[in-house]
């Protein structure tokens, strides 16, 4: 291993603990009293996110956890200026979110992409085709959060209280889960990049008087494939 990989391994546990402590410290005072998601549930979700080693695993855990704090939640991946549906929870049927292209040129989505901060407001500020197809939330309020990676919005997380009356939505908990997910995706990408560099820089086994085995190969570094473009860190 190179120095970067060793340092990251040494400090990984500390990074995980700091993320958990920060999430709980910031979100616990703001958790909605009516939310079924408790601080313990939030801690469990954050820990599960930090157990993920692939983009898909981490993002699925985010959506599963967010379902405790919203009636419906969906993730849209941003690629070449288009927001394409990836997965959802609480929509019926949820498969219809997949490959749905969300309008991002105006309204709430455009605002979130421009500011890189979350926005909550009337659902009619969302894509009208999206609202018509999946029906508006019963309380008329929608939440849109940016998942920021490498200082760019890589995805949009949509949430609402659901189409049935009496649904739940805790914006504070959802925002902290999305921020935690973005931070963990960055950490995992950095670790995998350092592993790749370490693998490529490993010296050969040849030494004076010895030849390396002709068929000996170095194991490739694990890839970080997923719905986003490769996250090779620039820092």
mmCIF file of C-alpha atoms in Angstrom:
data_model
loop_
_atom_site.group_PDB
_atom_site.id
_atom_site.type_symbol
_atom_site.label_atom_id
_atom_site.label_comp_id
_atom_site.label_asym_id
_atom_site.label_seq_id
_atom_site.Cartn_x
_atom_site.Cartn_y
_atom_site.Cartn_z
ATOM 1 C CA UNK A 1 0.000 0.000 0.000
ATOM 2 C CA UNK A 2 1.133 3.522 -0.580
ATOM 3 C CA UNK A 3 1.118 6.214 2.085
ATOM 4 C CA UNK A 4 -2.268 7.630 1.059
ATOM 5 C CA UNK A 5 -3.968 4.242 1.331
ATOM 6 C CA UNK A 6 -2.437 3.562 4.742
ATOM 7 C CA UNK A 7 -3.496 6.952 6.093
ATOM 8 C CA UNK A 8 -7.055 6.496 4.825
ATOM 9 C CA UNK A 9 -7.322 3.058 6.407
ATOM 10 C CA UNK A 10 -5.991 4.377 9.723
ATOM 11 C CA UNK A 11 -8.497 7.226 9.846
ATOM 12 C CA UNK A 12 -11.564 5.537 8.348
ATOM 13 C CA UNK A 13 -13.082 4.636 11.722
ATOM 14 C CA UNK A 14 -12.614 8.204 12.952
ATOM 15 C CA UNK A 15 -14.261 9.606 9.815
ATOM 16 C CA UNK A 16 -17.241 7.287 10.293
ATOM 17 C CA UNK A 17 -17.653 8.270 13.940
ATOM 18 C CA UNK A 18 -17.407 11.977 13.170
ATOM 19 C CA UNK A 19 -20.061 11.709 10.455
ATOM 20 C CA UNK A 20 -22.435 9.854 12.772
ATOM 21 C CA UNK A 21 -21.911 12.298 15.633
ATOM 22 C CA UNK A 22 -22.413 15.319 13.376
ATOM 23 C CA UNK A 23 -25.590 13.918 11.853
ATOM 24 C CA UNK A 24 -27.148 13.140 15.218
ATOM 25 C CA UNK A 25 -26.054 16.448 16.765
ATOM 26 C CA UNK A 26 -27.550 18.519 13.974
ATOM 27 C CA UNK A 27 -30.701 16.610 13.178
ATOM 28 C CA UNK A 28 -31.987 15.396 16.567
ATOM 29 C CA UNK A 29 -33.299 18.825 17.704
ATOM 30 C CA UNK A 30 -35.099 19.235 14.377
ATOM 31 C CA UNK A 31 -36.672 15.801 13.980
ATOM 32 C CA UNK A 32 -40.398 16.154 13.435
ATOM 33 C CA UNK A 33 -42.434 15.046 16.403
ATOM 34 C CA UNK A 34 -44.779 13.117 14.134
ATOM 35 C CA UNK A 35 -42.007 11.320 12.243
ATOM 36 C CA UNK A 36 -41.724 7.581 12.774
ATOM 37 C CA UNK A 37 -37.982 7.957 12.261
ATOM 38 C CA UNK A 38 -36.202 8.324 15.611
ATOM 39 C CA UNK A 39 -32.575 9.253 16.335
ATOM 40 C CA UNK A 40 -31.893 5.529 16.746
ATOM 41 C CA UNK A 41 -33.390 4.865 13.318
ATOM 42 C CA UNK A 42 -31.292 7.656 11.862
ATOM 43 C CA UNK A 43 -28.125 6.278 13.447
ATOM 44 C CA UNK A 44 -28.901 2.843 12.054
ATOM 45 C CA UNK A 45 -29.395 4.292 8.575
ATOM 46 C CA UNK A 46 -26.170 6.306 8.704
ATOM 47 C CA UNK A 47 -24.244 3.230 9.856
ATOM 48 C CA UNK A 48 -25.772 1.196 7.019
ATOM 49 C CA UNK A 49 -24.780 3.867 4.485
ATOM 50 C CA UNK A 50 -21.223 3.746 5.804
ATOM 51 C CA UNK A 51 -21.174 -0.024 5.409
ATOM 52 C CA UNK A 52 -21.677 0.339 1.660
ATOM 53 C CA UNK A 53 -18.743 -0.136 -0.696
ATOM 54 C CA UNK A 54 -20.433 0.495 -4.056
ATOM 55 C CA UNK A 55 -22.497 3.374 -5.399
ATOM 56 C CA UNK A 56 -25.577 1.206 -5.884
ATOM 57 C CA UNK A 57 -25.387 -0.242 -2.393
ATOM 58 C CA UNK A 58 -24.957 3.174 -0.782
ATOM 59 C CA UNK A 59 -27.732 4.811 -2.797
ATOM 60 C CA UNK A 60 -30.190 1.974 -2.185
ATOM 61 C CA UNK A 61 -29.515 2.299 1.531
ATOM 62 C CA UNK A 62 -30.127 6.049 1.311
ATOM 63 C CA UNK A 63 -33.538 5.484 -0.291
ATOM 64 C CA UNK A 64 -34.465 2.738 2.183
ATOM 65 C CA UNK A 65 -33.562 4.985 5.094
ATOM 66 C CA UNK A 66 -35.258 8.045 3.627
ATOM 67 C CA UNK A 67 -38.498 6.065 3.452
ATOM 68 C CA UNK A 68 -38.682 6.381 7.266
ATOM 69 C CA UNK A 69 -38.904 10.158 6.890
ATOM 70 C CA UNK A 70 -41.061 10.589 3.790
ATOM 71 C CA UNK A 71 -44.093 9.006 2.197
ATOM 72 C CA UNK A 72 -42.397 8.918 -1.223
ATOM 73 C CA UNK A 73 -38.778 9.408 -2.232
ATOM 74 C CA UNK A 74 -36.970 9.098 -5.569
ATOM 75 C CA UNK A 75 -33.450 9.630 -6.870
ATOM 76 C CA UNK A 76 -32.676 11.203 -10.244
ATOM 77 C CA UNK A 77 -29.159 10.963 -11.663
ATOM 78 C CA UNK A 78 -27.781 14.048 -13.407
ATOM 79 C CA UNK A 79 -25.916 13.326 -16.654
ATOM 80 C CA UNK A 80 -25.214 15.810 -19.433
ATOM 81 C CA UNK A 81 -27.837 18.182 -18.109
ATOM 82 C CA UNK A 82 -30.574 15.542 -17.827
ATOM 83 C CA UNK A 83 -32.097 14.192 -14.602
ATOM 84 C CA UNK A 84 -32.996 10.535 -15.150
ATOM 85 C CA UNK A 85 -34.935 8.439 -12.642
ATOM 86 C CA UNK A 86 -32.938 5.674 -10.960
ATOM 87 C CA UNK A 87 -34.940 4.178 -8.079
ATOM 88 C CA UNK A 88 -37.793 5.191 -5.798
ATOM 89 C CA UNK A 89 -39.605 4.179 -2.627
ATOM 90 C CA UNK A 90 -43.310 4.680 -1.925
ATOM 91 C CA UNK A 91 -44.370 5.285 -5.535
ATOM 92 C CA UNK A 92 -46.797 2.830 -7.103
ATOM 93 C CA UNK A 93 -45.487 1.307 -9.190
ATOM 94 C CA UNK A 94 -41.973 2.430 -8.281
ATOM 95 C CA UNK A 95 -40.492 0.981 -11.482
ATOM 96 C CA UNK A 96 -42.065 3.809 -13.471
ATOM 97 C CA UNK A 97 -39.564 6.226 -11.938
ATOM 98 C CA UNK A 98 -36.760 4.434 -13.730
ATOM 99 C CA UNK A 99 -35.705 6.297 -16.873
ATOM 100 C CA UNK A 100 -38.228 9.102 -16.272
ATOM 101 C CA UNK A 101 -36.599 12.371 -17.350
ATOM 102 C CA UNK A 102 -37.281 15.186 -14.910
ATOM 103 C CA UNK A 103 -37.503 18.702 -16.333
ATOM 104 C CA UNK A 104 -34.567 20.665 -14.903
ATOM 105 C CA UNK A 105 -34.640 23.769 -17.070
ATOM 106 C CA UNK A 106 -37.087 25.639 -14.867
ATOM 107 C CA UNK A 107 -38.926 25.551 -11.560
ATOM 108 C CA UNK A 108 -37.673 23.920 -8.389
ATOM 109 C CA UNK A 109 -35.169 21.627 -10.101
ATOM 110 C CA UNK A 110 -33.447 24.501 -11.884
ATOM 111 C CA UNK A 111 -33.244 26.414 -8.610
ATOM 112 C CA UNK A 112 -31.678 23.479 -6.753
ATOM 113 C CA UNK A 113 -29.148 22.821 -9.507
ATOM 114 C CA UNK A 114 -28.181 26.476 -9.594
ATOM 115 C CA UNK A 115 -27.863 26.991 -5.836
ATOM 116 C CA UNK A 116 -26.769 23.456 -4.851
ATOM 117 C CA UNK A 117 -29.079 23.742 -1.841
ATOM 118 C CA UNK A 118 -32.358 22.011 -1.082
ATOM 119 C CA UNK A 119 -35.736 23.564 -1.776
ATOM 120 C CA UNK A 120 -39.198 22.893 -0.384
ATOM 121 C CA UNK A 121 -42.384 24.381 -1.785
ATOM 122 C CA UNK A 122 -45.592 23.824 -3.721
ATOM 123 C CA UNK A 123 -45.487 20.665 -5.792
ATOM 124 C CA UNK A 124 -46.676 22.574 -8.852
ATOM 125 C CA UNK A 125 -43.180 24.108 -8.973
ATOM 126 C CA UNK A 126 -41.954 20.675 -10.024
ATOM 127 C CA UNK A 127 -42.083 19.244 -13.543
ATOM 128 C CA UNK A 128 -45.782 19.305 -14.494
ATOM 129 C CA UNK A 129 -45.503 15.975 -16.330
ATOM 130 C CA UNK A 130 -43.967 14.380 -13.252
ATOM 131 C CA UNK A 131 -46.761 15.668 -11.006
ATOM 132 C CA UNK A 132 -49.463 14.608 -13.465
ATOM 133 C CA UNK A 133 -48.022 11.136 -13.971
ATOM 134 C CA UNK A 134 -47.309 10.283 -10.330
ATOM 135 C CA UNK A 135 -50.059 12.436 -8.767
ATOM 136 C CA UNK A 136 -49.361 15.382 -6.441
ATOM 137 C CA UNK A 137 -48.722 14.884 -2.723
ATOM 138 C CA UNK A 138 -51.823 15.175 -0.549
ATOM 139 C CA UNK A 139 -50.457 18.199 1.312
ATOM 140 C CA UNK A 140 -49.243 19.845 -1.900
ATOM 141 C CA UNK A 141 -45.614 20.171 -0.679
ATOM 142 C CA UNK A 142 -42.540 18.769 -2.408
ATOM 143 C CA UNK A 143 -38.902 18.640 -1.295
ATOM 144 C CA UNK A 144 -35.931 18.478 -3.657
ATOM 145 C CA UNK A 145 -32.393 17.946 -2.367
ATOM 146 C CA UNK A 146 -29.067 17.955 -4.250
ATOM 147 C CA UNK A 147 -26.609 15.098 -3.816
ATOM 148 C CA UNK A 148 -23.306 16.915 -4.271
ATOM 149 C CA UNK A 149 -20.125 15.084 -5.305
ATOM 150 C CA UNK A 150 -16.853 16.792 -6.139
ATOM 151 C CA UNK A 151 -18.616 20.156 -5.800
ATOM 152 C CA UNK A 152 -21.155 19.237 -8.493
ATOM 153 C CA UNK A 153 -24.765 18.082 -8.236
ATOM 154 C CA UNK A 154 -24.617 14.407 -9.215
ATOM 155 C CA UNK A 155 -28.234 13.601 -8.381
ATOM 156 C CA UNK A 156 -31.510 15.072 -7.148
ATOM 157 C CA UNK A 157 -33.457 13.446 -4.333
ATOM 158 C CA UNK A 158 -37.203 14.116 -4.472
ATOM 159 C CA UNK A 159 -39.405 13.575 -1.418
ATOM 160 C CA UNK A 160 -42.964 14.274 -0.351
ATOM 161 C CA UNK A 161 -45.479 13.100 2.244
ATOM 162 C CA UNK A 162 -47.255 10.805 -0.206
ATOM 163 C CA UNK A 163 -50.470 10.998 -2.174
ATOM 164 C CA UNK A 164 -52.618 9.828 0.753
ATOM 165 C CA UNK A 165 -53.643 12.245 3.544
ATOM 166 C CA UNK A 166 -51.754 12.078 6.815
ATOM 167 C CA UNK A 167 -48.393 11.256 5.283
ATOM 168 C CA UNK A 168 -45.053 12.199 6.795
ATOM 169 C CA UNK A 169 -42.047 14.187 5.648
ATOM 170 C CA UNK A 170 -39.147 15.283 7.839
ATOM 171 C CA UNK A 171 -37.019 17.634 5.729
ATOM 172 C CA UNK A 172 -34.229 17.959 8.310
ATOM 173 C CA UNK A 173 -33.628 14.212 8.579
ATOM 174 C CA UNK A 174 -33.776 13.776 4.802
ATOM 175 C CA UNK A 175 -31.292 16.578 4.226
ATOM 176 C CA UNK A 176 -28.802 15.112 6.705
ATOM 177 C CA UNK A 177 -29.086 11.653 5.136
ATOM 178 C CA UNK A 178 -28.393 13.078 1.672
ATOM 179 C CA UNK A 179 -25.410 15.105 2.919
ATOM 180 C CA UNK A 180 -24.028 12.051 4.723
ATOM 181 C CA UNK A 181 -24.429 9.931 1.597
ATOM 182 C CA UNK A 182 -22.521 12.445 -0.521
ATOM 183 C CA UNK A 183 -19.700 12.597 2.019
ATOM 184 C CA UNK A 184 -19.452 8.810 2.222
ATOM 185 C CA UNK A 185 -19.445 8.385 -1.559
ATOM 186 C CA UNK A 186 -16.475 10.767 -1.665
ATOM 187 C CA UNK A 187 -14.625 8.821 1.049
ATOM 188 C CA UNK A 188 -15.185 5.453 -0.636
ATOM 189 C CA UNK A 189 -14.161 6.835 -4.035
ATOM 190 C CA UNK A 190 -10.951 8.210 -2.537
ATOM 191 C CA UNK A 191 -10.123 4.873 -0.913
ATOM 192 C CA UNK A 192 -10.732 2.963 -4.129
ATOM 193 C CA UNK A 193 -8.665 5.422 -6.131
ATOM 194 C CA UNK A 194 -5.756 5.064 -3.700
ATOM 195 C CA UNK A 195 -6.062 1.264 -3.927
ATOM 196 C CA UNK A 196 -5.936 1.486 -7.720
ATOM 197 C CA UNK A 197 -2.856 3.699 -7.633
ATOM 198 C CA UNK A 198 -1.214 1.426 -5.080
ATOM 199 C CA UNK A 199 -1.854 -1.595 -7.323
ATOM 200 C CA UNK A 200 -0.434 0.100 -10.394
ATOM 201 C CA UNK A 201 2.644 1.325 -8.524
ATOM 202 C CA UNK A 202 3.490 -1.990 -6.834
ATOM 203 C CA UNK A 203 7.067 -2.893 -7.871
ATOM 204 C CA UNK A 204 7.682 -6.173 -9.658
ATOM 205 C CA UNK A 205 8.993 -9.201 -7.862
ATOM 206 C CA UNK A 206 12.204 -9.389 -9.864
ATOM 207 C CA UNK A 207 15.413 -9.135 -7.873
ATOM 208 C CA UNK A 208 19.065 -10.067 -8.388
ATOM 209 C CA UNK A 209 19.321 -13.742 -9.177
ATOM 210 C CA UNK A 210 15.553 -14.272 -9.197
ATOM 211 C CA UNK A 211 12.900 -14.112 -11.891
ATOM 212 C CA UNK A 212 9.273 -13.444 -11.223
ATOM 213 C CA UNK A 213 6.821 -16.206 -12.022
ATOM 214 C CA UNK A 214 5.850 -15.895 -15.702
ATOM 215 C CA UNK A 215 2.115 -16.126 -15.006
ATOM 216 C CA UNK A 216 2.022 -14.079 -11.812
ATOM 217 C CA UNK A 217 -0.412 -11.160 -12.021
ATOM 218 C CA UNK A 218 -1.307 -8.325 -9.701
ATOM 219 C CA UNK A 219 -4.959 -8.357 -8.645
ATOM 220 C CA UNK A 220 -6.812 -5.402 -10.144
ATOM 221 C CA UNK A 221 -8.054 -2.679 -7.830
ATOM 222 C CA UNK A 222 -11.808 -2.802 -7.195
ATOM 223 C CA UNK A 223 -13.893 -0.601 -9.427
ATOM 224 C CA UNK A 224 -16.492 1.888 -8.206
ATOM 225 C CA UNK A 225 -19.074 1.438 -10.890
ATOM 226 C CA UNK A 226 -22.569 2.776 -10.446
ATOM 227 C CA UNK A 227 -25.134 5.224 -11.764
ATOM 228 C CA UNK A 228 -22.702 8.144 -11.535
ATOM 229 C CA UNK A 229 -19.674 8.835 -13.686
ATOM 230 C CA UNK A 230 -16.393 7.543 -12.203
ATOM 231 C CA UNK A 231 -15.586 9.493 -9.052
ATOM 232 C CA UNK A 232 -11.811 9.567 -9.296
ATOM 233 C CA UNK A 233 -10.918 12.292 -6.791
ATOM 234 C CA UNK A 234 -8.947 15.289 -7.952
ATOM 235 C CA UNK A 235 -7.723 16.048 -4.416
#
